[in-house]
Short mmCIF file of C-alpha atoms in Angstrom, two decimals:
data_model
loop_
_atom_site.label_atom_id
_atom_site.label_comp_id
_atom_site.label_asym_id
_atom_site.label_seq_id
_atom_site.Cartn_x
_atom_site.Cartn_y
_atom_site.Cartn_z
CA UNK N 1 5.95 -61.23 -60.16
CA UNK N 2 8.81 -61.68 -62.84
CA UNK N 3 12.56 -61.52 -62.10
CA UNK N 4 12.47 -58.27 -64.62
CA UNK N 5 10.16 -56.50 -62.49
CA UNK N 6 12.28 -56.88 -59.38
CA UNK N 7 15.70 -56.91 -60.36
CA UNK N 8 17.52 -53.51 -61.33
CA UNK N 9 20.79 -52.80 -63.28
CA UNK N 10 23.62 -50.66 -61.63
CA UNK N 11 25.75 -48.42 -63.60
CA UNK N 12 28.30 -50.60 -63.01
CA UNK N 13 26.60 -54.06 -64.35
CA UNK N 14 25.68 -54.93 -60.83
CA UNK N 15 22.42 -56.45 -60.31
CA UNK N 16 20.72 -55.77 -56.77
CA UNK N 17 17.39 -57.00 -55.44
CA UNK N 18 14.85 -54.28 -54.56
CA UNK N 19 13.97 -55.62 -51.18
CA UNK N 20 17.67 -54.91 -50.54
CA UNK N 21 17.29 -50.97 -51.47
CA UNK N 22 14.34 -50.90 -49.32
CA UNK N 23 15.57 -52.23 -46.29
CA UNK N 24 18.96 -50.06 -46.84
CA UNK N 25 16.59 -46.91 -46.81
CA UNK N 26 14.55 -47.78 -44.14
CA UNK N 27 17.39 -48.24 -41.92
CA UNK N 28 18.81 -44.84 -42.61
CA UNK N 29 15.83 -43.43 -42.03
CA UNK N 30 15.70 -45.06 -38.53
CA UNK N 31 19.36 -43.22 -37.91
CA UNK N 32 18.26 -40.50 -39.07
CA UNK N 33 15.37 -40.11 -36.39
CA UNK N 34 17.96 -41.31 -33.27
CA UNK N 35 19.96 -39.32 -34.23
CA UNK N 36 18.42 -36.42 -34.67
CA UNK N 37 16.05 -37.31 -31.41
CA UNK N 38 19.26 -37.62 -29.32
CA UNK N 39 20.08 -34.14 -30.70
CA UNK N 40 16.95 -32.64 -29.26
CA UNK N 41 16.94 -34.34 -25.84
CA UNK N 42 20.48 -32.97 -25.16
CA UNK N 43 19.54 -29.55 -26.35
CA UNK N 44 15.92 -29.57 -23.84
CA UNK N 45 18.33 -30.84 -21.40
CA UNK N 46 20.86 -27.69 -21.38
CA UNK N 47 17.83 -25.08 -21.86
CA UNK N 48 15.15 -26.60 -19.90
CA UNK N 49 13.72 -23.31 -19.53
CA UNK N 50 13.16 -23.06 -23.44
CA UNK N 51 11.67 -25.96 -24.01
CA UNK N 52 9.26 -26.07 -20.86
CA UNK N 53 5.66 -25.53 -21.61
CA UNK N 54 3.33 -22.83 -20.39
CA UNK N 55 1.53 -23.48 -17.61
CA UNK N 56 -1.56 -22.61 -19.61
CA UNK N 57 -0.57 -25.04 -22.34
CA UNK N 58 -2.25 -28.26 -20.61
CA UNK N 59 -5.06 -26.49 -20.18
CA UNK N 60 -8.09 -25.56 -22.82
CA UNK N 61 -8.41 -21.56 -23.73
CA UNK N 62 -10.72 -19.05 -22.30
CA UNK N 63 -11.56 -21.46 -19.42
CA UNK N 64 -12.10 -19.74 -15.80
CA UNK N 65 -10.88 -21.08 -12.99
CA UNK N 66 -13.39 -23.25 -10.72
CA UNK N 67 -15.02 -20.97 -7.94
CA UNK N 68 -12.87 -20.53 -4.50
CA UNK N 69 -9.41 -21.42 -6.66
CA UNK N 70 -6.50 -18.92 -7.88
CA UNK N 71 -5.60 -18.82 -11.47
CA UNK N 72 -2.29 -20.44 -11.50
CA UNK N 73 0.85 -17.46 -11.88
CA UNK N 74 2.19 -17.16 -15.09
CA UNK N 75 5.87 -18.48 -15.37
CA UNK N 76 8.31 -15.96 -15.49
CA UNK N 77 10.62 -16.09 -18.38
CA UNK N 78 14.36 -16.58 -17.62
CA UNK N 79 15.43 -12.85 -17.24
CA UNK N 80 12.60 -11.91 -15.16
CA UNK N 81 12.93 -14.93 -12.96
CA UNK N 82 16.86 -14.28 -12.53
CA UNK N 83 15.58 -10.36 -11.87
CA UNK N 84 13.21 -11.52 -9.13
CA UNK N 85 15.21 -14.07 -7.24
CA UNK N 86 18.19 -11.55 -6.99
CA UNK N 87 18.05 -10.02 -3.32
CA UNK N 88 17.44 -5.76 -3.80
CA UNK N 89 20.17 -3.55 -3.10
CA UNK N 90 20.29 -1.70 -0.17
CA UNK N 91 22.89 0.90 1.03
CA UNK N 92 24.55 -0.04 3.73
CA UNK N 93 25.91 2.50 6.73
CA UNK N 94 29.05 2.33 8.03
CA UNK N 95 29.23 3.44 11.71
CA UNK N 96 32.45 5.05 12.96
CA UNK N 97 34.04 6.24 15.72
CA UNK N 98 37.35 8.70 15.62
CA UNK N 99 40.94 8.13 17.28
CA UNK N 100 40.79 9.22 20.43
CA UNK N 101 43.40 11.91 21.51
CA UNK N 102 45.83 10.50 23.04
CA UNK N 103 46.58 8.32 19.91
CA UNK N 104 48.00 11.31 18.24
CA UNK N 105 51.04 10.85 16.56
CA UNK N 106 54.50 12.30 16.85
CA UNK N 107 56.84 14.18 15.51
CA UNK N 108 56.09 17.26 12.87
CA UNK N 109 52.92 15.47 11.60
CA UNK N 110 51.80 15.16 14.91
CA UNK N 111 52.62 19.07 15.95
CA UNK N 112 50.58 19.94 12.96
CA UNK N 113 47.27 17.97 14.45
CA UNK N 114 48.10 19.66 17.58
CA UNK N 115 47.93 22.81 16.29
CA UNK N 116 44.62 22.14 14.39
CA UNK N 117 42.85 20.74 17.39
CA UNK N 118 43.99 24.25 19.15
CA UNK N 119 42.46 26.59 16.36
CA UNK N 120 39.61 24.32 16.22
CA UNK N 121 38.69 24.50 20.12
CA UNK N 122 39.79 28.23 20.60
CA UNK N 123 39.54 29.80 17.27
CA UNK N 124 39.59 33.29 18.48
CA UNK N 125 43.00 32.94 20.31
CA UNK N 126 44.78 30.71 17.63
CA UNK N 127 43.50 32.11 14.09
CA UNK N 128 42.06 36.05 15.43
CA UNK N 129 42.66 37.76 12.43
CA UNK N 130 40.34 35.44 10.49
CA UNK N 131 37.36 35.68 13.28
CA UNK N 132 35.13 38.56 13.95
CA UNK N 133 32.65 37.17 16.60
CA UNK N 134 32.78 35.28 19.75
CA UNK N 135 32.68 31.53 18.28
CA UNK N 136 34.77 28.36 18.23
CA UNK N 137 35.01 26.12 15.33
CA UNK N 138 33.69 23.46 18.84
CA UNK N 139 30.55 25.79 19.36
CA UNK N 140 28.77 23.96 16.47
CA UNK N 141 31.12 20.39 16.16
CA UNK N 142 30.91 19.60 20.02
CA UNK N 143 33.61 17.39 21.60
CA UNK N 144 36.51 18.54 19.65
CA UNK N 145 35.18 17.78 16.26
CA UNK N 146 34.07 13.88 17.10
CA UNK N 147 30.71 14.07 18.59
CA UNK N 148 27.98 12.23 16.04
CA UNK N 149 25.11 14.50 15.03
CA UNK N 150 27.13 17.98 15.66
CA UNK N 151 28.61 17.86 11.71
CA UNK N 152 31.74 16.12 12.92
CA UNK N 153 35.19 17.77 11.17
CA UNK N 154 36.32 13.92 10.86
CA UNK N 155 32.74 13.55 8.34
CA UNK N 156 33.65 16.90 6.31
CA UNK N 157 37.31 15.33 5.42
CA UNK N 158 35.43 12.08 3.83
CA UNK N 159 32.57 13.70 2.57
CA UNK N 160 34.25 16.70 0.43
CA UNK N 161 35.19 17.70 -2.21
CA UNK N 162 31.03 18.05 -2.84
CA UNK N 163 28.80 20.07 -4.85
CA UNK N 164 27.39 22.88 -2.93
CA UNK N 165 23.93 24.31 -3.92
CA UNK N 166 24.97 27.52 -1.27
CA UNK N 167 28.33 28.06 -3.84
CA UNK N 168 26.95 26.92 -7.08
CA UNK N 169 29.95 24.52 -7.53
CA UNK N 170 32.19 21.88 -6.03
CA UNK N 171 33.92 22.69 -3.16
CA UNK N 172 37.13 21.17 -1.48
CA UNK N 173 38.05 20.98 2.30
CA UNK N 174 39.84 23.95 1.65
CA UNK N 175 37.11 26.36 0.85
CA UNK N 176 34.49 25.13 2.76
CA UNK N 177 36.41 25.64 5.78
CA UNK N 178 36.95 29.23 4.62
CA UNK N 179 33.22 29.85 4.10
CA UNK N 180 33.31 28.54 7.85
CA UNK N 181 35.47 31.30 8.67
CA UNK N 182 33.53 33.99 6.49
CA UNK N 183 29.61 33.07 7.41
CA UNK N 184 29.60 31.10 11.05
CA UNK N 185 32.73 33.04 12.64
CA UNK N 186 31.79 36.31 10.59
CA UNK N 187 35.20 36.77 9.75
CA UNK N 188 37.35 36.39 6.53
CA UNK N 189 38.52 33.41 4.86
CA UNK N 190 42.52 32.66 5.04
CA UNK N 191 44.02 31.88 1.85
CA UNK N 192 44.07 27.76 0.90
CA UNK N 193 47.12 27.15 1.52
CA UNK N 194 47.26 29.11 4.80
CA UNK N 195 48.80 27.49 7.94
CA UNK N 196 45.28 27.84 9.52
CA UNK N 197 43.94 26.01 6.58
CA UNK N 198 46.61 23.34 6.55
CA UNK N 199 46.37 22.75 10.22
CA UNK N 200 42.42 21.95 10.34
CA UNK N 201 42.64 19.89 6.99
CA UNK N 202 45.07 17.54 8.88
CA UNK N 203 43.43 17.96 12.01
CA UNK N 204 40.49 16.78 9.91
CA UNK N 205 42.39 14.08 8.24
CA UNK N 206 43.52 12.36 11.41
CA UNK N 207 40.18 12.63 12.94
CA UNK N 208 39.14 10.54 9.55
CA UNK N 209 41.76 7.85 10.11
CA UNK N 210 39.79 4.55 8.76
CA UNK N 211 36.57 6.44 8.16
CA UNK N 212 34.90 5.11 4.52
CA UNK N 213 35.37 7.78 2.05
CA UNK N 214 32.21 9.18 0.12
CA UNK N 215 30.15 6.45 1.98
CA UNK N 216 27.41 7.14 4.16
CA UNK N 217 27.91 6.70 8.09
CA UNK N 218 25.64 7.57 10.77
CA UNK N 219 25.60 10.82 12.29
CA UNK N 220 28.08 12.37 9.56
CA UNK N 221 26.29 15.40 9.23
CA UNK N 222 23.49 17.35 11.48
CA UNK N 223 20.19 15.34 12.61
CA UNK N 224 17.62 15.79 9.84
CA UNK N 225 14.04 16.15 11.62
CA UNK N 226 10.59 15.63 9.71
CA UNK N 227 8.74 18.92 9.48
CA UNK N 228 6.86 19.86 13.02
CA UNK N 229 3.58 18.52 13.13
CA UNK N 230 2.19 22.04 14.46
CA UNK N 231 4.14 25.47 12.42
CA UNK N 232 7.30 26.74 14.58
CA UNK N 233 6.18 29.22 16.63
CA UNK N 234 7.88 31.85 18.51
CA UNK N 235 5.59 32.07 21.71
CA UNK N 236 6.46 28.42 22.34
CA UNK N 237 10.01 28.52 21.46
CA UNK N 238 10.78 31.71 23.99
CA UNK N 239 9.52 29.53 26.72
CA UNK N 240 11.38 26.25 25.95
CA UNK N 241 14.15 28.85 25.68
CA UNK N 242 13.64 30.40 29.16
CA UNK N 243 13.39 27.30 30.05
CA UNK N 244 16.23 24.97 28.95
CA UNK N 245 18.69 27.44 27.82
CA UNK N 246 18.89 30.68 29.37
CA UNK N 247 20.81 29.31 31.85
CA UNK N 248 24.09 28.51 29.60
CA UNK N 249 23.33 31.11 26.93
CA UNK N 250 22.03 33.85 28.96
CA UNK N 251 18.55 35.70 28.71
CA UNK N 252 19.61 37.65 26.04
CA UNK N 253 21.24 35.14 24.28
CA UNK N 254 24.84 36.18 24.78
CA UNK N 255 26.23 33.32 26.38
CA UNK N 256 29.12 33.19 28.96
CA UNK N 257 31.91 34.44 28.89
CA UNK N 258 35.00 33.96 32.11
CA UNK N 259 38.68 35.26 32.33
CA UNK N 260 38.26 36.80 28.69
CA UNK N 261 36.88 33.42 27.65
CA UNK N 262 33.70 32.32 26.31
CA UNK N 263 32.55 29.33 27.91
CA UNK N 264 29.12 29.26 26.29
CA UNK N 265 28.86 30.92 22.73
CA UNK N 266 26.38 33.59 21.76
CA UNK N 267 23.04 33.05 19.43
CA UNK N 268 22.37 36.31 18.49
CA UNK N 269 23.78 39.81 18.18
CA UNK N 270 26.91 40.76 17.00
CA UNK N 271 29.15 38.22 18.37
CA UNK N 272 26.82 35.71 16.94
CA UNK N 273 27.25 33.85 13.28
CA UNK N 274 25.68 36.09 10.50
CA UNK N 275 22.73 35.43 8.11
CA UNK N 276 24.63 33.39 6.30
CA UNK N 277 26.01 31.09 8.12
CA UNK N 278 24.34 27.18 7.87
CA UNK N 279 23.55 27.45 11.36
CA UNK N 280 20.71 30.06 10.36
CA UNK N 281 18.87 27.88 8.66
CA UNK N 282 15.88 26.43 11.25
CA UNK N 283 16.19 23.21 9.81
CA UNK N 284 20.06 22.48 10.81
CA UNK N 285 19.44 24.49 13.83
CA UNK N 286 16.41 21.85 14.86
CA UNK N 287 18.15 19.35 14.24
CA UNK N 288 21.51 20.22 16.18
CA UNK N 289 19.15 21.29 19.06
CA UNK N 290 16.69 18.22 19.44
CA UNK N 291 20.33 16.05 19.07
CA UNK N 292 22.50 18.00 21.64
CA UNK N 293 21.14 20.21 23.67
CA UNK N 294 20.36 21.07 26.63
CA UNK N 295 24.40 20.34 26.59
CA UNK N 296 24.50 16.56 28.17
CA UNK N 297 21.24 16.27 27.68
CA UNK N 298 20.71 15.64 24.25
CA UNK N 299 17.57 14.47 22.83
CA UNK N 300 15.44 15.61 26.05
CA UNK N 301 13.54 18.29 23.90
CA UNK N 302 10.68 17.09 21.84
CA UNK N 303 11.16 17.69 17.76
CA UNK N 304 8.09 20.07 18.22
CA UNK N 305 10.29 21.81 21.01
CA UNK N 306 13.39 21.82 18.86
CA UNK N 307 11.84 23.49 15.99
CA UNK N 308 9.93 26.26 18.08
CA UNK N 309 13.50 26.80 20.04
CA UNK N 310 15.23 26.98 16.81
CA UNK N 311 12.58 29.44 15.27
CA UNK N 312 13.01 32.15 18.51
CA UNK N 313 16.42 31.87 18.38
CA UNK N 314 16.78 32.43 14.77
CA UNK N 315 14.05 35.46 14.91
CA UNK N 316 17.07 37.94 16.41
CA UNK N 317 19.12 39.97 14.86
CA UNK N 318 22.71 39.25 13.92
CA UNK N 319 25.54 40.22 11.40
CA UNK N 320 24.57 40.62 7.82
CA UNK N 321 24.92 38.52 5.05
CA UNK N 322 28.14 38.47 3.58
CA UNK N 323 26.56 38.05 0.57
CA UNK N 324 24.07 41.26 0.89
CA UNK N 325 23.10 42.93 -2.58
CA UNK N 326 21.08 46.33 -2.58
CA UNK N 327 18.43 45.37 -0.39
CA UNK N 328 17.13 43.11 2.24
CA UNK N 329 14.33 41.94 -0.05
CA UNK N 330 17.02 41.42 -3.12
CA UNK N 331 19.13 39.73 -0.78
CA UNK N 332 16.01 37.46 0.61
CA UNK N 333 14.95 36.67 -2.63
CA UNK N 334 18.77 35.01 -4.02
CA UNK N 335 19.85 33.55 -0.98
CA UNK N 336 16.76 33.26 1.67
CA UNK N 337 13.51 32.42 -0.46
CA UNK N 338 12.63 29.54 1.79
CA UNK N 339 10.25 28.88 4.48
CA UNK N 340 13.78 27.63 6.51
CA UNK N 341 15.36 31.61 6.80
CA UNK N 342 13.63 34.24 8.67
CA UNK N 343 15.94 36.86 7.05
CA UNK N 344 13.82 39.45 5.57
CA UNK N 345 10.45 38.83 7.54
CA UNK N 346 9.47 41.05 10.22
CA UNK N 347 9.11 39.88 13.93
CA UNK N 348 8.17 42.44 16.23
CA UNK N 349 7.99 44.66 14.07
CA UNK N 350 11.25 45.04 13.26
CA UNK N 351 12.49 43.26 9.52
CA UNK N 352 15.40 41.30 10.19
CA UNK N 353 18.47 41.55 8.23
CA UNK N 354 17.87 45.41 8.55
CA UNK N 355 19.62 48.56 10.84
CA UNK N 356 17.73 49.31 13.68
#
């Protein structure tokens, strides 16, 4: 080969050997490919996840497994991984018990709780003009307010305001206390800011003292049963009546009263609550049963028992609805269209919710 076909002329004069140029680009190419291998590595080793190959990858397509083997899982991608390892969520109960009383406080605060406790164990003698039956605010929320299961007063303070499907809106402390006063003690609700009103609300609010607020805790409310396995029936529920409760409530279901005091409340007639008072309802009534009573004895009476018990009881007659409109029937069809009220249906022949 001749110098002239191997040598080459630089713009400036410079004459370089063509081996030289071809090393010098070879070696940049060689950079080139560390380089840009290093780049790779350290990217596949900050996202292993991808860069990693499918499980199905190694393998050839549209092969079945051998007999007696599982096809391999498909990997997860990232997200779904993540989704699966994280542990579910689960609500968590709280379970609480109230101050007891003799951890009132002093001074006017502590008058105030006083007086709450009072209206709340003796309503008739401490709030009268409000009541127009025989009840207790303790008849239905047993040991002073504090007993689990019974709709403790300490569970309404942390629990409310609420939305009410019985009102149609939210309700405060306040008013639900006075539809206590208008539907379970068939009276008339005192005004919200009434010292009646004030003195259960802070009754209420020491009863609460370290309770979670708008969190659920055991027993906050009444015991919710599963429907009976057999229908409530009244046959059965006047004999676990004559049975287990006759003797505190009477035969005819007008409890006990001594020195001008009721000692056990009535459940039905017209001392009673009225038709449309929660207690009405079979379902809280079952459940407050089968969790309290015979009183001491709680839990002794089968669910079966406790709905049958609940369905007698609730099959008498008792004040009207508050909330009565032209007719029984009318009034069944707003407020008692459910299998739960026996207002409007006839027992005995007689249609309850109606003169006699």
């Amino acid at each position: 080969m001749s110098e002239k076909s191997i040598l080459r002329t630089t713009p400036s004069g410079l004459r370089v050997n063509g081996l030289t140029i071809f090393a010098a680009v070879l070696l940049v190419l060689l950079l080139v490919l560390l380089v840009g291998g290093n780049l790779a590595f350290n990217r596949m080793s900050r996202q292993p996840e991808k860069f990693a190959r499918s499980p199905s990858a190694s393998a050839p397509a549209n092969v079945a497994p051998a007999p007696g083997t599982a096809s391999p899982p498909a990997a997860p991608d990232s997200a779904q991984a993540q989704k699966a390892a994280a542990p579910a969520a689960t609500v968590t109960t709280i379970a609480f018990a109230p101050p007891p009383e003799d951890a009132m406080p002093e001074g006017q605060y502590g008058d105030v709780v006083r007086r709450g406790e009072q209206i709340f164990m003796e309503t008739s003698k401490y709030a009268g003009r409000f009541v127009g039956n025989n009840l207790s605010c303790v008849n239905c929320h047993l040991d002073a307010g504090r007993k689990p299961n019974s709709a403790p007063l300490w569970a309404s303070f942390i629990h409310y305001p609420a939305y009410r499907a019985k009102t149609g809106q939210v309700d405060t402390l306040a008013s639900r206390i006075q539809g206590c006063f208008e539907y379970s003690m068939n009276g008339k609700a005192p005004a919200a800011d009434d010292e009646v009103i004030t003195a259960l609300q802070t009754y209420a609010f020491w009863l609460a003292k370290g309770a979670p607020v708008g969190t659920p805790v055991p027993g906050s409310g009444y015991k919710k049963l599963q429907k009976p396995a057999q229908p409530a029936d009244y046959a059965r529920g006047e004999k676990v009546y004559a049975q287990n409760c006759a003797l505190c409530h009477g035969v005819d279901g007008q409890g006990q009263r001594s020195a001008d005091k009721q000692v056990f409340p009535p459940l039905w007639g017209p001392k009673s609550y009225n038709w449309g008072a929660g207690m009405h309802q079979m379902g809280n009534a079952a459940g407050f049963i089968q969790a309290n009573m015979p009183l001491g004895l709680g839990g002794s009476l089968s669910e079966q028992d406790a709905w049958d018990v609940a369905m007698f009881m609730n099959s008498h007659e008792r004040p009207q609805d508050p909330r009565f409109a032209v007719s029984v029937a009318a009034t069944r069809k707003k407020y008692h269209d459910s299998d739960d009220s026996m207002y409007g249906l006839t027992v005995n022949g007689h249609v309850l919710g109606s003169p006699r």
